[in-house]
CSV table of C-alpha atoms and ligand atoms in Angstrom, one decimal:
chain,number,residue,atom,x,y,z
T,25,MET,CA,71.4,113.6,100.3
T,26,ARG,CA,67.9,114.7,99.4
T,27,VAL,CA,67.1,115.9,95.9
T,28,LEU,CA,64.1,117.6,94.3
T,29,VAL,CA,63.7,116.8,90.6
T,30,VAL,CA,61.4,119.1,88.6
T,31,GLU,CA,60.6,117.6,85.3
T,32,ASP,CA,57.3,117.3,83.4
T,33,GLU,CA,58.4,114.6,80.9
T,34,VAL,CA,57.4,111.3,82.6
T,35,LYS,CA,60.2,109.2,81.0
T,36,MET,CA,62.9,111.6,81.9
T,37,ALA,CA,61.5,112.1,85.4
T,38,ALA,CA,61.4,108.3,86.0
T,39,LEU,CA,65.0,107.9,84.6
T,40,LEU,CA,66.3,110.6,87.0
T,41,ARG,CA,64.4,109.2,89.9
T,42,ARG,CA,65.7,105.7,89.3
T,43,GLY,CA,69.3,106.7,88.6
T,44,LEU,CA,69.6,109.0,91.6
T,45,THR,CA,67.8,106.5,93.9
T,46,GLU,CA,70.3,103.8,92.8
T,47,GLU,CA,73.1,106.1,93.9
T,48,GLY,CA,71.6,106.3,97.4
T,49,LEU,CA,69.9,109.6,97.1
T,50,THR,CA,66.4,110.4,98.3
T,51,VAL,CA,64.4,111.8,95.4
T,52,ASP,CA,61.1,113.7,95.2
T,53,VAL,CA,59.7,114.5,91.7
T,54,ALA,CA,57.5,117.5,90.9
T,55,GLY,CA,55.8,117.7,87.4
T,56,ASP,CA,55.5,121.5,87.4
T,57,GLY,CA,56.8,124.7,89.0
T,58,GLU,CA,53.9,125.2,91.4
T,59,ARG,CA,54.3,121.7,92.8
T,60,ALA,CA,58.1,122.2,93.1
T,61,LEU,CA,57.5,125.4,95.1
T,62,ALA,CA,55.2,123.6,97.5
T,63,LEU,CA,57.6,120.7,98.0
T,64,ALA,CA,60.7,123.0,98.3
T,65,ALA,CA,58.9,125.1,101.0
T,66,GLY,CA,58.0,122.0,103.0
T,67,SER,CA,61.3,120.2,103.1
T,68,ASP,CA,65.0,120.7,103.3
T,69,TYR,CA,66.6,119.6,100.0
T,70,ASP,CA,70.4,119.4,99.4
T,71,ALA,CA,69.9,120.2,95.7
T,72,VAL,CA,67.3,120.8,93.0
T,73,VAL,CA,67.4,119.5,89.4
T,74,LEU,CA,65.2,121.9,87.5
T,75,ASP,CA,64.0,121.5,83.9
T,76,VAL,CA,63.6,124.8,82.0
T,77,GLY,CA,60.6,123.7,79.8
T,78,LEU,CA,57.7,123.2,82.2
T,79,PRO,CA,53.9,123.6,81.9
T,80,GLY,CA,52.7,126.8,83.7
T,81,ILE,CA,55.6,128.8,85.1
T,82,ASP,CA,58.9,127.8,83.4
T,83,GLY,CA,62.1,126.7,85.1
T,84,TYR,CA,63.6,130.2,85.2
T,85,GLU,CA,60.5,131.6,87.0
T,86,THR,CA,60.4,128.6,89.3
T,87,CYS,CA,64.0,129.2,90.2
T,88,ARG,CA,63.4,132.8,91.0
T,89,ARG,CA,60.4,132.0,93.2
T,90,ILE,CA,62.3,129.3,95.0
T,91,ARG,CA,65.0,131.8,95.9
T,92,ARG,CA,62.4,134.4,96.8
T,93,ASN,CA,60.9,131.9,99.2
T,94,GLY,CA,64.3,131.6,101.0
T,95,VAL,CA,65.3,128.2,99.7
T,96,TRP,CA,69.1,128.2,99.0
T,97,ALA,CA,69.8,124.7,97.9
T,98,PRO,CA,72.0,124.6,94.8
T,99,VAL,CA,69.9,124.5,91.6
T,100,LEU,CA,71.1,122.6,88.5
T,101,MET,CA,69.0,123.6,85.5
T,102,LEU,CA,68.3,121.3,82.6
T,103,THR,CA,67.7,123.0,79.2
T,104,ALA,CA,67.0,121.6,75.8
T,105,ARG,CA,68.5,124.7,74.3
T,106,GLY,CA,72.1,125.6,74.8
T,107,SER,CA,72.2,129.3,73.8
T,108,VAL,CA,74.1,131.8,75.8
T,109,ALA,CA,70.9,133.8,76.4
T,110,ASP,CA,69.3,130.7,78.0
T,111,ARG,CA,72.3,130.1,80.2
T,112,VAL,CA,72.4,133.7,81.4
T,113,GLY,CA,68.7,133.6,82.0
T,114,GLY,CA,69.1,130.6,84.2
T,115,LEU,CA,72.1,131.9,86.2
T,116,ASP,CA,70.4,135.3,86.6
T,117,GLY,CA,67.4,133.6,88.1
T,118,GLY,CA,69.6,132.1,90.9
T,119,ALA,CA,70.6,128.8,89.3
T,120,ASP,CA,74.1,127.5,90.2
T,121,ASP,CA,74.8,125.4,87.2
T,122,TYR,CA,73.1,124.2,84.0
T,123,MET,CA,73.3,121.2,81.6
T,124,VAL,CA,72.0,120.9,78.1
T,125,LYS,CA,69.8,117.9,77.1
T,126,PRO,CA,70.6,115.3,76.2
T,127,PHE,CA,73.3,114.6,78.8
T,128,ALA,CA,75.0,111.6,80.3
T,129,PHE,CA,73.6,110.6,83.6
T,130,ALA,CA,77.1,110.2,85.1
T,131,GLU,CA,77.9,113.8,84.3
T,132,LEU,CA,74.6,115.0,85.9
T,133,LEU,CA,75.5,113.0,89.0
T,134,ALA,CA,79.0,114.4,89.1
T,135,ARG,CA,77.8,118.0,88.7
T,136,LEU,CA,75.2,117.5,91.4
T,137,ARG,CA,77.7,116.1,93.9
T,138,ALA,CA,80.1,119.0,93.1
T,139,LEU,CA,77.3,121.6,93.7
T,140,VAL,CA,76.4,120.0,97.1
T,141,ARG,CA,80.1,119.8,98.1
T,142,ARG,CA,80.7,123.4,97.1
T,143,ALA,CA,77.6,124.5,99.1
T,144,ASP,CA,78.9,122.6,102.1
T,145,SER,CA,82.3,124.1,102.0
T,146,ASP,CA,80.9,127.6,101.4
T,147,ARG,CA,79.1,127.2,104.6
T,148,SER,CA,82.4,127.0,106.5
T,149,SER,CA,84.6,129.5,104.7
T,150,ALA,CA,84.7,133.3,105.3
T,151,ILE,CA,82.1,135.5,103.7
T,152,GLU,CA,82.7,139.1,102.5
T,153,VAL,CA,80.0,141.6,101.7
T,154,GLY,CA,81.5,145.0,100.9
T,155,GLY,CA,83.5,146.0,103.9
T,156,LEU,CA,81.9,143.3,106.1
T,157,ARG,CA,83.8,140.1,106.7
T,158,LEU,CA,82.5,137.1,108.7
T,159,ASP,CA,84.4,133.9,109.5
T,160,PRO,CA,81.9,131.1,110.5
T,161,ASP,CA,84.6,128.8,111.9
T,162,SER,CA,86.3,131.3,114.3
T,163,ARG,CA,83.0,133.2,114.8
T,164,ARG,CA,84.7,136.5,114.2
T,165,VAL,CA,83.4,139.6,112.3
T,166,TRP,CA,85.1,142.6,110.9
T,167,ARG,CA,84.1,145.9,109.3
T,168,GLY,CA,87.2,146.8,107.3
T,169,GLU,CA,90.1,146.3,109.7
T,170,THR,CA,88.0,146.8,112.9
T,171,GLU,CA,86.9,143.6,114.6
T,172,ILE,CA,83.3,143.7,116.0
T,173,GLU,CA,82.1,141.7,119.0
T,174,LEU,CA,78.7,140.1,118.5
T,175,SER,CA,76.5,137.9,120.7
T,176,ALA,CA,75.7,134.4,119.4
T,177,LYS,CA,72.2,135.5,118.1
T,178,GLU,CA,73.6,138.7,116.5
T,179,PHE,CA,76.2,136.6,114.8
T,180,ARG,CA,73.7,134.2,113.4
T,181,LEU,CA,71.5,137.1,112.2
T,182,LEU,CA,74.4,138.8,110.5
T,183,GLU,CA,75.5,135.5,109.0
T,184,THR,CA,72.0,134.9,107.6
T,185,PHE,CA,72.1,138.3,105.9
T,186,MET,CA,75.6,137.9,104.6
T,187,ARG,CA,74.7,134.6,102.9
T,188,HIS,CA,71.9,136.4,101.0
T,189,PRO,CA,73.2,139.9,100.2
T,190,GLY,CA,70.7,142.0,98.3
T,191,TYR,CA,67.8,139.7,99.1
T,192,VAL,CA,64.8,140.8,101.2
T,193,LEU,CA,64.5,138.4,104.1
T,194,SER,CA,61.1,138.3,105.9
T,195,ARG,CA,60.8,138.2,109.7
T,196,THR,CA,59.6,134.6,109.4
T,197,GLN,CA,62.7,133.6,107.4
T,198,LEU,CA,65.0,135.3,109.9
T,199,LEU,CA,63.2,133.7,112.8
T,200,GLU,CA,63.5,130.3,111.2
T,201,GLN,CA,67.2,130.8,110.4
T,202,VAL,CA,68.3,132.4,113.7
T,203,TRP,CA,65.8,131.1,116.3
T,204,GLU,CA,65.0,127.8,114.7
T,205,TYR,CA,61.3,127.8,115.2
T,206,ASP,CA,61.8,128.5,118.9
T,207,TYR,CA,60.0,131.8,118.6
T,208,ALA,CA,56.8,131.7,120.6
T,209,GLU,CA,56.2,135.1,122.3
T,210,ARG,CA,58.9,136.6,120.3
T,211,SER,CA,56.9,139.0,118.2
T,212,ASN,CA,59.4,141.9,118.2
T,213,VAL,CA,62.6,139.9,118.7
T,214,ILE,CA,63.7,140.6,115.1
T,215,GLU,CA,63.2,144.4,115.4
T,216,VAL,CA,65.2,144.3,118.7
T,217,TYR,CA,68.1,142.3,117.3
T,218,ILE,CA,68.2,144.3,114.0
T,219,ARG,CA,68.6,147.4,116.2
T,220,TYR,CA,71.4,145.7,118.2
T,221,LEU,CA,73.2,144.7,115.0
T,222,ARG,CA,72.9,148.2,113.5
T,223,ARG,CA,74.4,149.7,116.6
T,224,LYS,CA,77.4,147.5,116.2
T,225,ILE,CA,78.0,147.1,112.5
T,226,ASP,CA,76.6,150.4,111.1
T,227,VAL,CA,76.2,153.3,113.6
T,228,PRO,CA,79.9,153.5,114.8
T,229,PHE,CA,81.0,153.6,111.1
T,230,ASP,CA,78.3,156.1,110.0
T,231,LEU,CA,77.1,153.6,107.4
T,232,VAL,CA,73.8,151.9,106.6
T,233,SER,CA,74.0,148.3,105.5
T,234,ILE,CA,70.8,146.7,106.8
T,235,GLU,CA,67.8,148.3,105.1
T,236,THR,CA,64.1,148.0,106.3
T,237,VAL,CA,61.8,147.1,103.4
T,238,ARG,CA,58.4,148.1,104.6
T,239,GLY,CA,55.9,145.3,104.7
T,240,ALA,CA,58.5,142.8,103.5
T,241,GLY,CA,61.4,142.5,105.9
T,242,TYR,CA,65.1,143.5,105.8
T,243,ARG,CA,67.8,143.5,103.3
T,244,LEU,CA,71.6,143.6,103.6
T,245,ARG,CA,72.9,145.9,100.9
T,246,LYS,CA,75.2,144.2,98.4
T,247,ASP,CA,77.9,146.7,99.1
T,248,GLY,CA,77.7,146.0,102.8
T,249,GLY,CA,77.0,149.7,103.4
T,250,GLY,CA,80.2,150.7,101.6
B,11,CA,CA1,60.2,119.6,80.1
């Protein structure tokens, strides 16, 4: 398990690094939001521990940008303040859980493990977005009661959208998720597969679920097209 700790206070950062390393986790530490964004973009973390009070961009903004960059590892926010407004701010920005400082290390570890477990099991249970339903285990897809046959790539593409409803996903993000870097000479492959997918999940139902966001990419509507 690989964890990114974002904390500017040297003592706290060292404490977290030591504690998590002793539990067998691999830990990287970033002292500010910009550094965290660079690290998160370059490696695949299982979880992020993110302090709210950071120099430069704060923890909320860091979390929003991490999500905008297509990093979906669970985020546990650390806040010195425990107000409801802070909590809502953190969770709105895409955080999965939060803890108020000071906290017991054992509790942080337990919450972190729970977040990672939940993320793992979410990956294998059925996903619903509006009228669309997708079951990763049986590889089946439905629009309402109607089952839809998809090719392996179409399935992966739809699954990627359904894991991030309402988010704009760039061509690069989609290529990395669906084609796993094997995309030399595939300049228009996304456009082609988006068209295939629309023909199967939208056109026959007279709905629009996948929207083109000019210059940015594509977005699956949160209502799944209705
Ligand atoms: Ca801090």
